[in-house]
Tab-separated table of C-alpha atoms in Angstrom:
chain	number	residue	atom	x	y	z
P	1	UNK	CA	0.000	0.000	0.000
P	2	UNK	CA	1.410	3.699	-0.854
P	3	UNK	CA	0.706	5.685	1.905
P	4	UNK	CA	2.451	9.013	0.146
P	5	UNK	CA	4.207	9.755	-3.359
P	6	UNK	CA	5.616	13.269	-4.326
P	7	UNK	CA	7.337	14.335	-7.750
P	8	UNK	CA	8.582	17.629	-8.175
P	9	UNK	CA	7.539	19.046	-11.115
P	10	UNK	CA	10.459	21.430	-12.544
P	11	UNK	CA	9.421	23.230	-15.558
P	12	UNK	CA	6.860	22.977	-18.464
P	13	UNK	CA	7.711	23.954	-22.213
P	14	UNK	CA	5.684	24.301	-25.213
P	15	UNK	CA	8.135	23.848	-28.191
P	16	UNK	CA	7.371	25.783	-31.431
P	17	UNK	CA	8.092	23.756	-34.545
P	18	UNK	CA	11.660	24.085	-35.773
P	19	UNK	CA	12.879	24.996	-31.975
P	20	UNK	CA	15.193	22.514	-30.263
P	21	UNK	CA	15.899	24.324	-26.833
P	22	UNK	CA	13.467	26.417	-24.248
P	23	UNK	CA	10.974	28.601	-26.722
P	24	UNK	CA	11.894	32.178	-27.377
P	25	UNK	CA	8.781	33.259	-28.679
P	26	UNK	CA	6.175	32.410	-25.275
P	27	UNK	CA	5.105	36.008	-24.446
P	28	UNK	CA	3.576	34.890	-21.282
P	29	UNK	CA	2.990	31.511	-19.400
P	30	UNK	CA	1.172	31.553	-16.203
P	31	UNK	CA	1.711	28.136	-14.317
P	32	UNK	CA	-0.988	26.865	-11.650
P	33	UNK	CA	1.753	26.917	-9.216
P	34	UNK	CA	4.369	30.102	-9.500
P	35	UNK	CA	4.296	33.157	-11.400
P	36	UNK	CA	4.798	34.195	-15.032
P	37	UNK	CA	7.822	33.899	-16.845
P	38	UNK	CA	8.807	35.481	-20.644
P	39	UNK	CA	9.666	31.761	-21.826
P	40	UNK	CA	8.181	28.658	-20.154
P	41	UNK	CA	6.846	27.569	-17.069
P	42	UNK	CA	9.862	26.781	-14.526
P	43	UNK	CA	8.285	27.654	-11.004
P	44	UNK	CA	9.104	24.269	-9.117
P	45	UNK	CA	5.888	22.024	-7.977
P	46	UNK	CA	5.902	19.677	-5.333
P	47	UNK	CA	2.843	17.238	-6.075
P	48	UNK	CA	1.445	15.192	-4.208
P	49	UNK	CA	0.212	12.242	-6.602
P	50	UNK	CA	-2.110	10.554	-4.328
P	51	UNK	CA	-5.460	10.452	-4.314
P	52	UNK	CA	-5.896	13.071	-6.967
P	53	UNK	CA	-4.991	11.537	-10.072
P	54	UNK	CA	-5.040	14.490	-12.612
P	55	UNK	CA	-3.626	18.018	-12.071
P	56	UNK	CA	-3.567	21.227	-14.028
P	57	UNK	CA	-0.133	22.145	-14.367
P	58	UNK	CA	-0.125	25.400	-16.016
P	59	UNK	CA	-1.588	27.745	-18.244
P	60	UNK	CA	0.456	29.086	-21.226
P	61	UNK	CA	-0.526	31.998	-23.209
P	62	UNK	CA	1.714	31.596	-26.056
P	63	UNK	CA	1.926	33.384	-29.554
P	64	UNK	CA	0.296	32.233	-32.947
P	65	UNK	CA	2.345	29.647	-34.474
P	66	UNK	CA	3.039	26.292	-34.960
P	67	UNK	CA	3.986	24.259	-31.934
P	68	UNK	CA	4.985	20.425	-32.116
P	69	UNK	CA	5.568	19.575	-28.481
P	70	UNK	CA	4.911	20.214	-24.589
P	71	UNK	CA	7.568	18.841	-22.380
P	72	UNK	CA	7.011	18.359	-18.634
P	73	UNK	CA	10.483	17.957	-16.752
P	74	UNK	CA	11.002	16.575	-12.947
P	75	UNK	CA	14.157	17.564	-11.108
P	76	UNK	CA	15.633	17.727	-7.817
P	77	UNK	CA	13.244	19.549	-5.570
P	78	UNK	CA	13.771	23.352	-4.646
P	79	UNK	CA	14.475	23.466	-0.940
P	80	UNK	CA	11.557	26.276	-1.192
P	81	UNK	CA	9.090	23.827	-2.076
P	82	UNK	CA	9.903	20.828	-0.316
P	83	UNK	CA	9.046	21.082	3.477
P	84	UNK	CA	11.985	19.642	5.288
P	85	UNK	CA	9.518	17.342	7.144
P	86	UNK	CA	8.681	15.323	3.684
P	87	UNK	CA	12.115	13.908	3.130
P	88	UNK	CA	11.830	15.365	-0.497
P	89	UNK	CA	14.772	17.941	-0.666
P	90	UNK	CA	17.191	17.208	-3.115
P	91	UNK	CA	14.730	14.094	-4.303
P	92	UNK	CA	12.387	14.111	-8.024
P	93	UNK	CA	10.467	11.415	-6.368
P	94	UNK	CA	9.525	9.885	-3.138
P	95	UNK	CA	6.770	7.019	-2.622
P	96	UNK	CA	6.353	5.423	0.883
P	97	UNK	CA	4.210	2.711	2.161
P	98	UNK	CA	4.177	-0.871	2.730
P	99	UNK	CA	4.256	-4.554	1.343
P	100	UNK	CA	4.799	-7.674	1.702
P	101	UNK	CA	6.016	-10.892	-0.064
P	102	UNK	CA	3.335	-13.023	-0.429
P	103	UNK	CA	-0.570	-12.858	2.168
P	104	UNK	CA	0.586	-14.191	5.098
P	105	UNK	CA	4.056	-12.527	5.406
P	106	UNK	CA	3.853	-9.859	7.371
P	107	UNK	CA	3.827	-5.933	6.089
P	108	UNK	CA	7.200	-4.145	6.157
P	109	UNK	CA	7.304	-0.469	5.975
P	110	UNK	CA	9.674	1.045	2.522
P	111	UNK	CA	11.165	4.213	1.527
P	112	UNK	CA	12.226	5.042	-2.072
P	113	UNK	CA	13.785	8.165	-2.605
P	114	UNK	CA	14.935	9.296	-5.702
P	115	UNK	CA	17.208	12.469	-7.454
P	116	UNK	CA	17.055	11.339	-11.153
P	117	UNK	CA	15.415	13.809	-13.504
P	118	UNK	CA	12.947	13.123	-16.178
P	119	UNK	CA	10.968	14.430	-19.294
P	120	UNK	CA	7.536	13.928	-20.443
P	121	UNK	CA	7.162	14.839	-23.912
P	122	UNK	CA	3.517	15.522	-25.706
P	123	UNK	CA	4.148	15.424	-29.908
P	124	UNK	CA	1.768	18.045	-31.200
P	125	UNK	CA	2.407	17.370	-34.504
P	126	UNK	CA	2.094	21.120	-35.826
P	127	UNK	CA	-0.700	22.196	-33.593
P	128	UNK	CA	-1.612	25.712	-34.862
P	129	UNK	CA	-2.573	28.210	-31.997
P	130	UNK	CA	-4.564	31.543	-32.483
P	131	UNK	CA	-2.830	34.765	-30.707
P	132	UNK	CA	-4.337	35.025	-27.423
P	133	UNK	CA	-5.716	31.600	-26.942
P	134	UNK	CA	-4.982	29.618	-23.298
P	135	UNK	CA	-3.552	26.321	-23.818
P	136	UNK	CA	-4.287	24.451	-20.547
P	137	UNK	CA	-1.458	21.179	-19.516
P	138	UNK	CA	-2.665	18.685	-17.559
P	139	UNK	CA	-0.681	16.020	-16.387
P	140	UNK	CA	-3.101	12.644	-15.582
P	141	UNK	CA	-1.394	9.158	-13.737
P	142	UNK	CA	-2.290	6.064	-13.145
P	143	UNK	CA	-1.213	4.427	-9.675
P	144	UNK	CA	-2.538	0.979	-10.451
P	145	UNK	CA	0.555	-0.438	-11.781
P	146	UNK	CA	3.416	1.668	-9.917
P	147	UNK	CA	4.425	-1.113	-8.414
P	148	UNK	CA	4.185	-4.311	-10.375
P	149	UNK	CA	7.520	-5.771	-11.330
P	150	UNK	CA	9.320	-3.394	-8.758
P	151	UNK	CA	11.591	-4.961	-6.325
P	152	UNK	CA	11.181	-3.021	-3.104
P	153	UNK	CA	14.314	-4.865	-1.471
P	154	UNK	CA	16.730	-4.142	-4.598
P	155	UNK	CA	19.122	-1.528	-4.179
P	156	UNK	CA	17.933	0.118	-7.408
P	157	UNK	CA	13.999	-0.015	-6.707
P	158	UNK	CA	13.896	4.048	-6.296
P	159	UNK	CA	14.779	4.353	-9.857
P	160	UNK	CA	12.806	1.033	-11.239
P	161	UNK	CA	9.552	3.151	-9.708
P	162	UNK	CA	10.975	6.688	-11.252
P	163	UNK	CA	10.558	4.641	-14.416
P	164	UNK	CA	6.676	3.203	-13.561
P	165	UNK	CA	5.460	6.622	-12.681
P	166	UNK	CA	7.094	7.998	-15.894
P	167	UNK	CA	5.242	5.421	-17.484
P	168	UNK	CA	2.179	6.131	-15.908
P	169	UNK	CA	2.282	9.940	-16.443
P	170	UNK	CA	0.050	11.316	-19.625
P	171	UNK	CA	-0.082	15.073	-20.740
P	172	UNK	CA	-2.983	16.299	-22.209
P	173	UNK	CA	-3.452	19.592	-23.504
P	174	UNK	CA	-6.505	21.738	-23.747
């Protein structure tokens, strides 16, 4: 059973077509959780993935144009968003809870903390926005599976559930 699971959400890009690097053409981007910025969304998020399985990450109120992608990064949490009582300072991901082996073995408590960062990409394909319009992400997960296949006793297990919830996590857009 999870009992708590925190990523901390980094940054959020929409990528104009033909642009490799962070967008130089967002005029504003508002993000659900920090203030505006002139080219993406990079106010750190701590969020808390349980129970609420879909969250709206930011608004961006980009130019007219073409844009072929949205990427979502984790990172290393900012010490300003990451109470010290959480254990998530200097951690992209922590899930705690308990399991056991098999029914009748009894429940032992587990801890996986991890630092590694990661990128959820959305292709747009060349998604044409109008000047002025709000493009709404949402990021949506899926807790069901987190844990199949990981092996809580293994010294890599943090990282083998980094990869899970990575797995789990969809972006929509709208």
């Amino acid at each position: 059973d999870i009992e708590r699971a925190y990523i901390a959400w980094s940054r959020v890009q929409l990528v104009p077509c033909g642009e490799l690097l962070m967008p130089a053409r967002i005029n504003a981007a508002r993000a659900a959780h920090g203030p505006d910025t002139s080219l993406a969304v990079t106010s750190p998020l701590l969020d808390m993935l349980l129970p609420r399985p879909e969250l709206l990450l930011a608004e961006l109120h980009p130019p007219s144009g073409a844009y072929c992608r949205a990427v979502i990064g984790a990172a290393a949490s900012d010490p300003a968003v990451a109470p010290v009582d959480l254990g998530m300072r200097g951690a992209s991901m922590l899930v705690d809870g308990f399991w056991r082996a098999s029914p009748t073995a009894p429940w032992q408590a587990f801890l996986l903390r991890e630092s590694a960062a990661f990128d959820v990409t959305v292709q747009l394909g060349e998604r044409e926005i109008a000047n002025g319009a709000t493009l709404e992400i949402l990021l949506s997960r899926s807790a069901d599976a987190w844990l199949d296949g990981v092996d809580l006793a293994a010294p890599d297990a943090a990282r083998d559930l980094l990869a899970r919830l990575h797995e789990s996590t969809t972006v929509a857009l709208r």
